[in-house]
Tab-separated table of C-alpha atoms in Angstrom:
chain	number	residue	atom	x	y	z
A	1297	UNK	CA	9.688	-19.515	7.235
A	1298	UNK	CA	11.122	-18.285	3.927
A	1299	UNK	CA	13.357	-15.234	3.649
A	1300	UNK	CA	11.504	-14.112	0.517
A	1301	UNK	CA	7.927	-14.954	-0.440
A	1302	UNK	CA	7.632	-17.181	-3.516
A	1303	UNK	CA	6.934	-15.257	-6.715
A	1304	UNK	CA	5.163	-16.400	-9.862
A	1305	UNK	CA	6.051	-14.287	-12.897
A	1306	UNK	CA	3.317	-13.236	-15.311
A	1307	UNK	CA	3.608	-10.823	-18.253
A	1308	UNK	CA	1.559	-7.982	-16.747
A	1309	UNK	CA	1.566	-8.606	-13.027
A	1310	UNK	CA	3.424	-10.482	-10.374
A	1311	UNK	CA	1.535	-12.951	-8.242
A	1312	UNK	CA	2.958	-13.664	-4.794
A	1313	UNK	CA	1.887	-16.024	-2.083
A	1314	UNK	CA	2.329	-14.868	1.489
A	1315	UNK	CA	2.089	-18.019	3.597
A	1316	UNK	CA	2.279	-16.166	6.888
A	1317	UNK	CA	2.695	-12.816	8.569
A	1318	UNK	CA	6.464	-13.349	8.214
A	1319	UNK	CA	6.115	-13.328	4.405
A	1320	UNK	CA	4.129	-10.086	4.597
A	1321	UNK	CA	6.880	-8.562	6.749
A	1322	UNK	CA	9.618	-9.821	4.396
A	1323	UNK	CA	7.897	-8.281	1.361
A	1324	UNK	CA	7.419	-4.976	3.208
A	1325	UNK	CA	11.099	-4.957	4.218
A	1326	UNK	CA	12.254	-5.496	0.618
A	1327	UNK	CA	9.931	-2.770	-0.628
A	1328	UNK	CA	11.051	-0.328	2.082
A	1329	UNK	CA	14.675	-0.544	0.863
A	1330	UNK	CA	13.822	0.752	-2.612
A	1331	UNK	CA	14.528	4.444	-3.310
A	1332	UNK	CA	11.523	4.710	-5.684
A	1333	UNK	CA	9.192	4.029	-2.740
A	1334	UNK	CA	9.879	7.476	-1.245
A	1335	UNK	CA	7.464	9.219	-3.638
A	1336	UNK	CA	5.208	6.338	-4.621
A	1337	UNK	CA	1.458	5.933	-4.407
A	1338	UNK	CA	0.489	2.388	-3.450
A	1339	UNK	CA	-3.147	1.319	-3.725
A	1340	UNK	CA	-4.241	-1.581	-1.512
A	1341	UNK	CA	-7.239	-3.610	-2.637
A	1342	UNK	CA	-8.895	-6.510	-0.835
A	1343	UNK	CA	-11.848	-7.510	1.259
A	1344	UNK	CA	-12.055	-6.847	4.986
A	1345	UNK	CA	-9.396	-8.920	6.721
A	1346	UNK	CA	-7.270	-9.395	3.598
A	1347	UNK	CA	-4.205	-7.877	5.257
A	1348	UNK	CA	-4.069	-4.327	3.905
A	1349	UNK	CA	-3.493	-2.659	7.277
A	1350	UNK	CA	-1.138	-5.424	8.362
A	1351	UNK	CA	1.007	-4.791	5.277
A	1352	UNK	CA	1.009	-1.027	5.970
A	1353	UNK	CA	2.013	-1.660	9.581
A	1354	UNK	CA	4.974	-3.840	8.514
A	1355	UNK	CA	6.057	-1.314	5.887
A	1356	UNK	CA	5.904	1.659	8.258
A	1357	UNK	CA	7.709	-0.232	11.035
A	1358	UNK	CA	10.480	-1.126	8.581
A	1359	UNK	CA	10.713	2.552	7.616
A	1360	UNK	CA	11.191	3.376	11.317
A	1361	UNK	CA	7.766	4.775	12.190
A	1362	UNK	CA	7.097	4.404	15.915
A	1363	UNK	CA	3.814	4.648	17.795
A	1364	UNK	CA	0.421	3.242	16.886
A	1365	UNK	CA	-0.238	2.348	13.260
A	1366	UNK	CA	-3.897	1.712	12.626
A	1367	UNK	CA	-6.200	1.993	9.678
A	1368	UNK	CA	-7.605	5.529	9.546
A	1369	UNK	CA	-11.124	4.271	8.824
A	1370	UNK	CA	-12.898	7.219	10.451
A	1371	UNK	CA	-10.272	9.934	9.985
A	1372	UNK	CA	-9.621	8.876	6.343
A	1373	UNK	CA	-5.993	10.090	6.615
A	1374	UNK	CA	-3.325	9.240	9.158
A	1375	UNK	CA	-0.040	11.119	8.587
A	1376	UNK	CA	3.277	9.612	9.689
A	1377	UNK	CA	6.897	10.649	9.452
A	1378	UNK	CA	9.873	8.303	9.333
A	1379	UNK	CA	13.014	9.197	11.328
A	1380	UNK	CA	14.782	10.203	8.091
A	1381	UNK	CA	12.064	12.797	7.372
A	1382	UNK	CA	10.045	10.750	4.868
A	1383	UNK	CA	6.435	11.892	4.998
A	1384	UNK	CA	3.884	9.118	4.746
A	1385	UNK	CA	0.160	9.551	4.173
A	1386	UNK	CA	-1.948	6.497	5.051
A	1387	UNK	CA	-5.476	6.763	3.660
A	1388	UNK	CA	-8.474	4.523	4.264
A	1389	UNK	CA	-11.305	5.404	1.893
A	1390	UNK	CA	-13.680	2.705	3.186
A	1391	UNK	CA	-16.165	5.280	4.533
A	1392	UNK	CA	-15.364	7.947	1.945
A	1393	UNK	CA	-18.498	9.006	0.097
A	1394	UNK	CA	-18.572	12.736	-0.577
A	1395	UNK	CA	-16.231	14.064	-3.278
A	1396	UNK	CA	-16.410	17.513	-1.655
A	1397	UNK	CA	-14.529	15.989	1.271
A	1398	UNK	CA	-11.556	15.496	-1.091
A	1399	UNK	CA	-11.133	19.239	-1.579
A	1400	UNK	CA	-12.213	20.247	1.930
A	1401	UNK	CA	-9.686	17.919	3.553
A	1402	UNK	CA	-6.853	18.994	1.243
A	1403	UNK	CA	-6.225	15.519	-0.150
A	1404	UNK	CA	-5.271	16.957	-3.555
A	1405	UNK	CA	-2.413	18.801	-1.836
A	1406	UNK	CA	-1.325	15.683	0.042
A	1407	UNK	CA	-1.068	13.711	-3.208
A	1408	UNK	CA	0.818	16.580	-4.880
A	1409	UNK	CA	3.388	16.796	-2.063
A	1410	UNK	CA	6.500	14.625	-1.859
A	1411	UNK	CA	6.288	11.447	0.172
A	1412	UNK	CA	4.829	7.980	0.264
A	1413	UNK	CA	1.056	7.596	-0.115
A	1414	UNK	CA	-0.722	4.390	0.869
A	1415	UNK	CA	-4.452	3.995	0.237
A	1416	UNK	CA	-6.746	1.261	1.486
A	1417	UNK	CA	-10.073	0.938	-0.361
A	1418	UNK	CA	-8.931	3.267	-3.197
A	1419	UNK	CA	-11.903	2.220	-5.331
A	1420	UNK	CA	-14.140	4.350	-3.067
A	1421	UNK	CA	-12.310	7.504	-4.208
A	1422	UNK	CA	-11.263	6.250	-7.660
A	1423	UNK	CA	-12.329	9.206	-9.803
A	1424	UNK	CA	-10.315	11.563	-7.597
A	1425	UNK	CA	-7.120	9.572	-7.153
A	1426	UNK	CA	-4.095	9.685	-9.428
A	1427	UNK	CA	-2.973	6.463	-11.093
A	1428	UNK	CA	-1.368	4.243	-8.489
A	1429	UNK	CA	2.299	3.550	-9.046
A	1430	UNK	CA	1.772	0.106	-7.575
A	1431	UNK	CA	-1.492	-1.696	-6.850
A	1432	UNK	CA	-1.631	-4.655	-4.476
A	1433	UNK	CA	-4.698	-6.873	-4.712
A	1434	UNK	CA	-4.807	-9.130	-1.656
A	1435	UNK	CA	-7.013	-12.235	-1.390
A	1436	UNK	CA	-7.485	-14.423	1.636
A	1437	UNK	CA	-6.735	-18.117	1.168
A	1438	UNK	CA	-7.150	-20.984	3.674
A	1439	UNK	CA	-5.276	-20.417	6.925
A	1440	UNK	CA	-3.072	-17.336	7.083
A	1441	UNK	CA	-2.148	-17.510	3.397
A	1442	UNK	CA	-2.673	-14.512	1.103
A	1443	UNK	CA	-2.435	-14.294	-2.667
A	1444	UNK	CA	-1.167	-10.909	-3.814
A	1445	UNK	CA	-1.369	-9.583	-7.370
A	1446	UNK	CA	1.004	-6.656	-7.961
A	1447	UNK	CA	0.390	-4.322	-10.878
A	1448	UNK	CA	2.534	-1.358	-11.883
A	1449	UNK	CA	0.601	1.657	-13.146
A	1450	UNK	CA	3.598	3.929	-13.794
A	1451	UNK	CA	7.354	3.898	-14.353
A	1452	UNK	CA	7.827	4.263	-10.601
A	1453	UNK	CA	5.692	1.166	-10.104
A	1454	UNK	CA	7.746	-0.716	-12.689
A	1455	UNK	CA	10.933	0.269	-10.823
A	1456	UNK	CA	9.438	-1.109	-7.623
A	1457	UNK	CA	8.404	-4.350	-9.299
A	1458	UNK	CA	11.901	-4.855	-10.749
A	1459	UNK	CA	13.096	-5.828	-7.265
A	1460	UNK	CA	10.679	-8.744	-7.244
A	1461	UNK	CA	11.256	-9.828	-10.845
A	1462	UNK	CA	14.969	-10.391	-10.234
């Protein structure tokens, strides 16, 4: 078990290898410590079983969220609050199909409000979403291993990536 997942530096993105669930948890713990995370939008891309919800679970646990943390596949949005008052909106757009639902559900207001936003399957709501500060593209490799491409879409995303470039 490594304390930090190995990182390969590339000019535009960082590519990480998570060899196990422990590497996923270690990455989430490092990310959770960063002040820029408090108002970030993180987009999570990957096929079913790639580890999107697992990453969210580790991140929210590190932030102190108690209770069940599941992918809001049917509800689309699962709100959480950390003990320090941080509001967290966990979206799963897998079943999202009607743009009217965006307005009806008040998602525009959620994205405009302070707090951390996490979105699984963001491509299903792409025309409606703001630019993600940080995009994680997870791919399943043999065994438990995951390859993760991290791309910053904003200055906030670049601040987050700085932690992993050091």
